[in-house]
Amino acid sequence: MVGYDPRADGRNISSFEVAVAGSVSGLVTRALISPLDVIKIRFQLQIERLSRSDPNAKYHGILQAGRQILQEEGPTAFWKGHIPAQLLSIGYGAVQVYKTLRDAVATMYRTEGPLVFYKGLNPTLIAIFPYAGFQFSFYNSLKHMYEWAMPAEGKKNGNLKNLLCGSGAGVISKTLTYPLDLFKKRLQVGGFEQARVTFGQVRSYRGLLDCAKQVLQEEGARGFYKGLSPSLLKAALSTGLVFFWYEFFCNLFHHMRTANSQP
């Protein structure tokens, strides 16, 4: 974890083990929160309202969507696209409609050529700079608020401050830039309308501006935030889980070293 050295509290582990603990904690966390990612993307791609009052809506809530996916597609559906997600693949959204990564890659390349793997790149690039800027800005603001609000003894726990302020900054930044993530997913699945007909209505978009215009006209401003709730829940859980698994693996390496050093 950036800015945190577990050796400072007496644990006997190497820099390499610290790096391994950080990497593995990220991998385990992504595997555990994958179901929320799948549900978020299903929400983002649904043209119909996320509401029980809409009889055509396939999904309308996190728990309902989870039950529906489990009944119709089995438990492995919650890890669809998990491998490209671990590899940070740009085509994660498109993989959701295929059985395997190989099937998705082959079909995408055969039908639309190499440029298909860069669909949704524009909103991705546009979101990078404001998201990073928002994160640092809100992180610093929240730290100042924390210092002002907390009593003197509470200020000694720097890790808690970093966790709370970092999580808060992430949630705010994600909310402000979320529509760009939705546009990215809509653009990424372009050309796979036939594969998604069982999920509800499908749309074709000519680009970022056309996507934003159609979403606003057909789904309203709330349409820009479809899938925000599982996205924020995922963000909150991932922060806590990363810290938990990081500490777990650091302690594991420490105990292994201690056991091996004993006569």
mmCIF file of C-alpha atoms in Angstrom, residues 3-160:
data_model
loop_
_atom_site.group_PDB
_atom_site.id
_atom_site.type_symbol
_atom_site.label_atom_id
_atom_site.label_comp_id
_atom_site.label_asym_id
_atom_site.label_seq_id
_atom_site.Cartn_x
_atom_site.Cartn_y
_atom_site.Cartn_z
ATOM 1 C CA GLY A 3 2.712 5.376 1.980
ATOM 2 C CA TYR A 4 2.359 2.512 4.463
ATOM 3 C CA ASP A 5 5.293 0.408 5.708
ATOM 4 C CA PRO A 6 4.207 -2.611 7.808
ATOM 5 C CA ARG A 7 7.749 -2.926 9.140
ATOM 6 C CA ALA A 8 7.148 0.295 11.076
ATOM 7 C CA ASP A 9 4.946 -1.584 13.556
ATOM 8 C CA GLY A 10 7.525 -4.315 14.176
ATOM 9 C CA ARG A 11 6.686 -6.875 11.497
ATOM 10 C CA ASN A 12 9.723 -8.608 10.071
ATOM 11 C CA ILE A 13 9.055 -8.758 6.320
ATOM 12 C CA SER A 14 11.025 -7.738 3.241
ATOM 13 C CA SER A 15 10.223 -5.100 0.648
ATOM 14 C CA PHE A 16 9.506 -7.902 -1.838
ATOM 15 C CA GLU A 17 6.968 -9.460 0.546
ATOM 16 C CA VAL A 18 5.338 -6.059 1.014
ATOM 17 C CA ALA A 19 4.988 -5.770 -2.768
ATOM 18 C CA VAL A 20 3.596 -9.312 -3.045
ATOM 19 C CA ALA A 21 1.081 -8.621 -0.267
ATOM 20 C CA GLY A 22 -0.101 -5.503 -2.091
ATOM 21 C CA SER A 23 -0.438 -7.272 -5.426
ATOM 22 C CA VAL A 24 -2.187 -10.369 -4.092
ATOM 23 C CA SER A 25 -4.570 -8.296 -1.977
ATOM 24 C CA GLY A 26 -5.626 -6.489 -5.149
ATOM 25 C CA LEU A 27 -6.167 -9.751 -7.048
ATOM 26 C CA VAL A 28 -8.185 -11.355 -4.246
ATOM 27 C CA THR A 29 -10.269 -8.227 -3.757
ATOM 28 C CA ARG A 30 -11.149 -7.972 -7.453
ATOM 29 C CA ALA A 31 -12.189 -11.622 -7.473
ATOM 30 C CA LEU A 32 -14.467 -11.088 -4.463
ATOM 31 C CA ILE A 33 -16.169 -7.958 -5.810
ATOM 32 C CA SER A 34 -16.585 -9.280 -9.363
ATOM 33 C CA PRO A 35 -20.333 -9.994 -8.829
ATOM 34 C CA LEU A 36 -20.935 -6.292 -8.153
ATOM 35 C CA ASP A 37 -19.045 -5.434 -11.332
ATOM 36 C CA VAL A 38 -21.245 -7.796 -13.358
ATOM 37 C CA ILE A 39 -24.430 -6.321 -11.865
ATOM 38 C CA LYS A 40 -23.179 -2.776 -12.433
ATOM 39 C CA ILE A 41 -22.543 -3.456 -16.118
ATOM 40 C CA ARG A 42 -25.948 -5.123 -16.556
ATOM 41 C CA PHE A 43 -27.536 -1.985 -15.090
ATOM 42 C CA GLN A 44 -25.445 0.295 -17.313
ATOM 43 C CA LEU A 45 -26.485 -1.537 -20.465
ATOM 44 C CA GLN A 46 -30.195 -1.745 -19.647
ATOM 45 C CA ILE A 47 -32.215 0.744 -21.679
ATOM 46 C CA GLU A 48 -35.351 0.219 -19.595
ATOM 47 C CA ARG A 49 -35.703 1.969 -16.244
ATOM 48 C CA LEU A 50 -34.243 0.255 -13.196
ATOM 49 C CA SER A 51 -37.657 0.105 -11.584
ATOM 50 C CA ARG A 52 -40.263 -2.489 -10.661
ATOM 51 C CA SER A 53 -42.892 -0.220 -12.180
ATOM 52 C CA ASP A 54 -41.450 -0.861 -15.636
ATOM 53 C CA PRO A 55 -42.765 -4.290 -16.740
ATOM 54 C CA ASN A 56 -40.057 -4.544 -19.399
ATOM 55 C CA ALA A 57 -37.181 -4.005 -16.970
ATOM 56 C CA LYS A 58 -35.139 -7.171 -16.533
ATOM 57 C CA TYR A 59 -33.245 -5.762 -13.564
ATOM 58 C CA HIS A 60 -34.388 -3.222 -10.991
ATOM 59 C CA GLY A 61 -32.289 -3.765 -7.876
ATOM 60 C CA ILE A 62 -29.004 -5.263 -6.699
ATOM 61 C CA LEU A 63 -30.499 -8.224 -4.817
ATOM 62 C CA GLN A 64 -33.119 -8.896 -7.498
ATOM 63 C CA ALA A 65 -30.460 -8.789 -10.223
ATOM 64 C CA GLY A 66 -28.262 -11.154 -8.231
ATOM 65 C CA ARG A 67 -31.083 -13.680 -7.834
ATOM 66 C CA GLN A 68 -32.039 -13.392 -11.514
ATOM 67 C CA ILE A 69 -28.507 -13.916 -12.772
ATOM 68 C CA LEU A 70 -28.025 -16.875 -10.436
ATOM 69 C CA GLN A 71 -31.266 -18.555 -11.555
ATOM 70 C CA GLU A 72 -30.793 -17.992 -15.274
ATOM 71 C CA GLU A 73 -27.030 -18.295 -15.735
ATOM 72 C CA GLY A 74 -25.642 -20.038 -12.667
ATOM 73 C CA PRO A 75 -23.013 -18.875 -10.157
ATOM 74 C CA THR A 76 -20.194 -18.677 -12.725
ATOM 75 C CA ALA A 77 -22.011 -15.766 -14.417
ATOM 76 C CA PHE A 78 -20.877 -13.500 -11.575
ATOM 77 C CA TRP A 79 -17.303 -13.915 -12.800
ATOM 78 C CA LYS A 80 -17.978 -13.308 -16.499
ATOM 79 C CA GLY A 81 -15.212 -11.089 -17.806
ATOM 80 C CA HIS A 82 -13.155 -11.604 -14.657
ATOM 81 C CA ILE A 83 -9.942 -12.507 -16.487
ATOM 82 C CA PRO A 84 -9.929 -9.421 -18.746
ATOM 83 C CA ALA A 85 -10.886 -7.369 -15.701
ATOM 84 C CA GLN A 86 -7.802 -8.647 -13.882
ATOM 85 C CA LEU A 87 -5.776 -7.787 -16.964
ATOM 86 C CA LEU A 88 -7.512 -4.376 -17.200
ATOM 87 C CA SER A 89 -8.858 -5.219 -20.641
ATOM 88 C CA ILE A 90 -10.686 -2.436 -22.470
ATOM 89 C CA GLY A 91 -13.221 -4.986 -23.716
ATOM 90 C CA TYR A 92 -14.515 -6.068 -20.301
ATOM 91 C CA GLY A 93 -18.038 -4.866 -21.017
ATOM 92 C CA ALA A 94 -18.260 -6.715 -24.313
ATOM 93 C CA VAL A 95 -17.074 -9.986 -22.745
ATOM 94 C CA GLN A 96 -20.214 -10.014 -20.591
ATOM 95 C CA VAL A 97 -22.259 -11.398 -23.499
ATOM 96 C CA TYR A 98 -19.925 -14.288 -24.316
ATOM 97 C CA LYS A 99 -19.115 -17.572 -22.614
ATOM 98 C CA THR A 100 -15.328 -17.251 -22.668
ATOM 99 C CA LEU A 101 -12.632 -14.658 -23.253
ATOM 100 C CA ARG A 102 -11.393 -16.560 -26.327
ATOM 101 C CA ASP A 103 -14.902 -16.626 -27.817
ATOM 102 C CA ALA A 104 -15.290 -12.887 -27.244
ATOM 103 C CA VAL A 105 -11.910 -11.943 -28.711
ATOM 104 C CA ALA A 106 -12.323 -14.174 -31.786
ATOM 105 C CA THR A 107 -15.851 -12.950 -32.548
ATOM 106 C CA MET A 108 -15.008 -9.299 -31.991
ATOM 107 C CA TYR A 109 -11.926 -9.451 -34.238
ATOM 108 C CA ARG A 110 -13.675 -11.450 -36.963
ATOM 109 C CA THR A 111 -16.736 -9.214 -37.182
ATOM 110 C CA GLU A 112 -15.235 -5.743 -36.736
ATOM 111 C CA GLY A 113 -11.458 -5.930 -36.971
ATOM 112 C CA PRO A 114 -8.732 -4.757 -34.538
ATOM 113 C CA LEU A 115 -10.268 -1.341 -33.858
ATOM 114 C CA VAL A 116 -13.138 -3.022 -32.010
ATOM 115 C CA PHE A 117 -10.857 -3.453 -28.996
ATOM 116 C CA TYR A 118 -10.660 0.329 -28.623
ATOM 117 C CA LYS A 119 -14.375 1.060 -28.516
ATOM 118 C CA GLY A 120 -15.145 3.312 -25.586
ATOM 119 C CA LEU A 121 -11.600 4.664 -25.484
ATOM 120 C CA ASN A 122 -12.679 8.317 -25.839
ATOM 121 C CA PRO A 123 -14.783 8.486 -22.652
ATOM 122 C CA THR A 124 -12.085 6.487 -20.880
ATOM 123 C CA LEU A 125 -9.385 9.008 -21.767
ATOM 124 C CA ILE A 126 -11.670 11.964 -21.058
ATOM 125 C CA ALA A 127 -12.470 10.575 -17.594
ATOM 126 C CA ILE A 128 -8.868 9.937 -16.548
ATOM 127 C CA PHE A 129 -7.828 13.537 -15.942
ATOM 128 C CA PRO A 130 -10.885 14.856 -14.080
ATOM 129 C CA TYR A 131 -11.112 11.669 -12.022
ATOM 130 C CA ALA A 132 -7.484 11.912 -10.896
ATOM 131 C CA GLY A 133 -7.872 15.642 -10.261
ATOM 132 C CA PHE A 134 -11.069 15.169 -8.275
ATOM 133 C CA GLN A 135 -9.484 12.409 -6.197
ATOM 134 C CA PHE A 136 -6.505 14.499 -5.098
ATOM 135 C CA SER A 137 -8.617 17.610 -4.574
ATOM 136 C CA PHE A 138 -11.289 15.919 -2.467
ATOM 137 C CA TYR A 139 -8.702 13.840 -0.629
ATOM 138 C CA ASN A 140 -6.911 16.983 0.545
ATOM 139 C CA SER A 141 -10.214 18.701 1.414
ATOM 140 C CA LEU A 142 -11.438 15.694 3.395
ATOM 141 C CA LYS A 143 -8.123 15.499 5.259
ATOM 142 C CA HIS A 144 -8.520 19.128 6.324
ATOM 143 C CA MET A 145 -12.096 18.402 7.457
ATOM 144 C CA TYR A 146 -10.893 15.322 9.355
ATOM 145 C CA GLU A 147 -8.191 17.333 11.130
ATOM 146 C CA TRP A 148 -10.758 19.983 12.062
ATOM 147 C CA ALA A 149 -13.446 17.567 13.239
ATOM 148 C CA MET A 150 -11.403 14.926 15.087
ATOM 149 C CA PRO A 151 -10.198 15.379 18.680
ATOM 150 C CA ALA A 152 -6.446 15.444 19.289
ATOM 151 C CA GLU A 153 -6.175 11.765 20.294
ATOM 152 C CA GLY A 154 -8.035 10.675 17.167
ATOM 153 C CA LYS A 155 -5.552 12.438 14.886
ATOM 154 C CA LYS A 156 -2.794 10.007 15.890
ATOM 155 C CA ASN A 157 -4.313 7.219 13.786
ATOM 156 C CA GLY A 158 -2.970 8.170 10.373
ATOM 157 C CA ASN A 159 -4.062 4.927 8.714
ATOM 158 C CA LEU A 160 -7.707 5.493 9.667
#
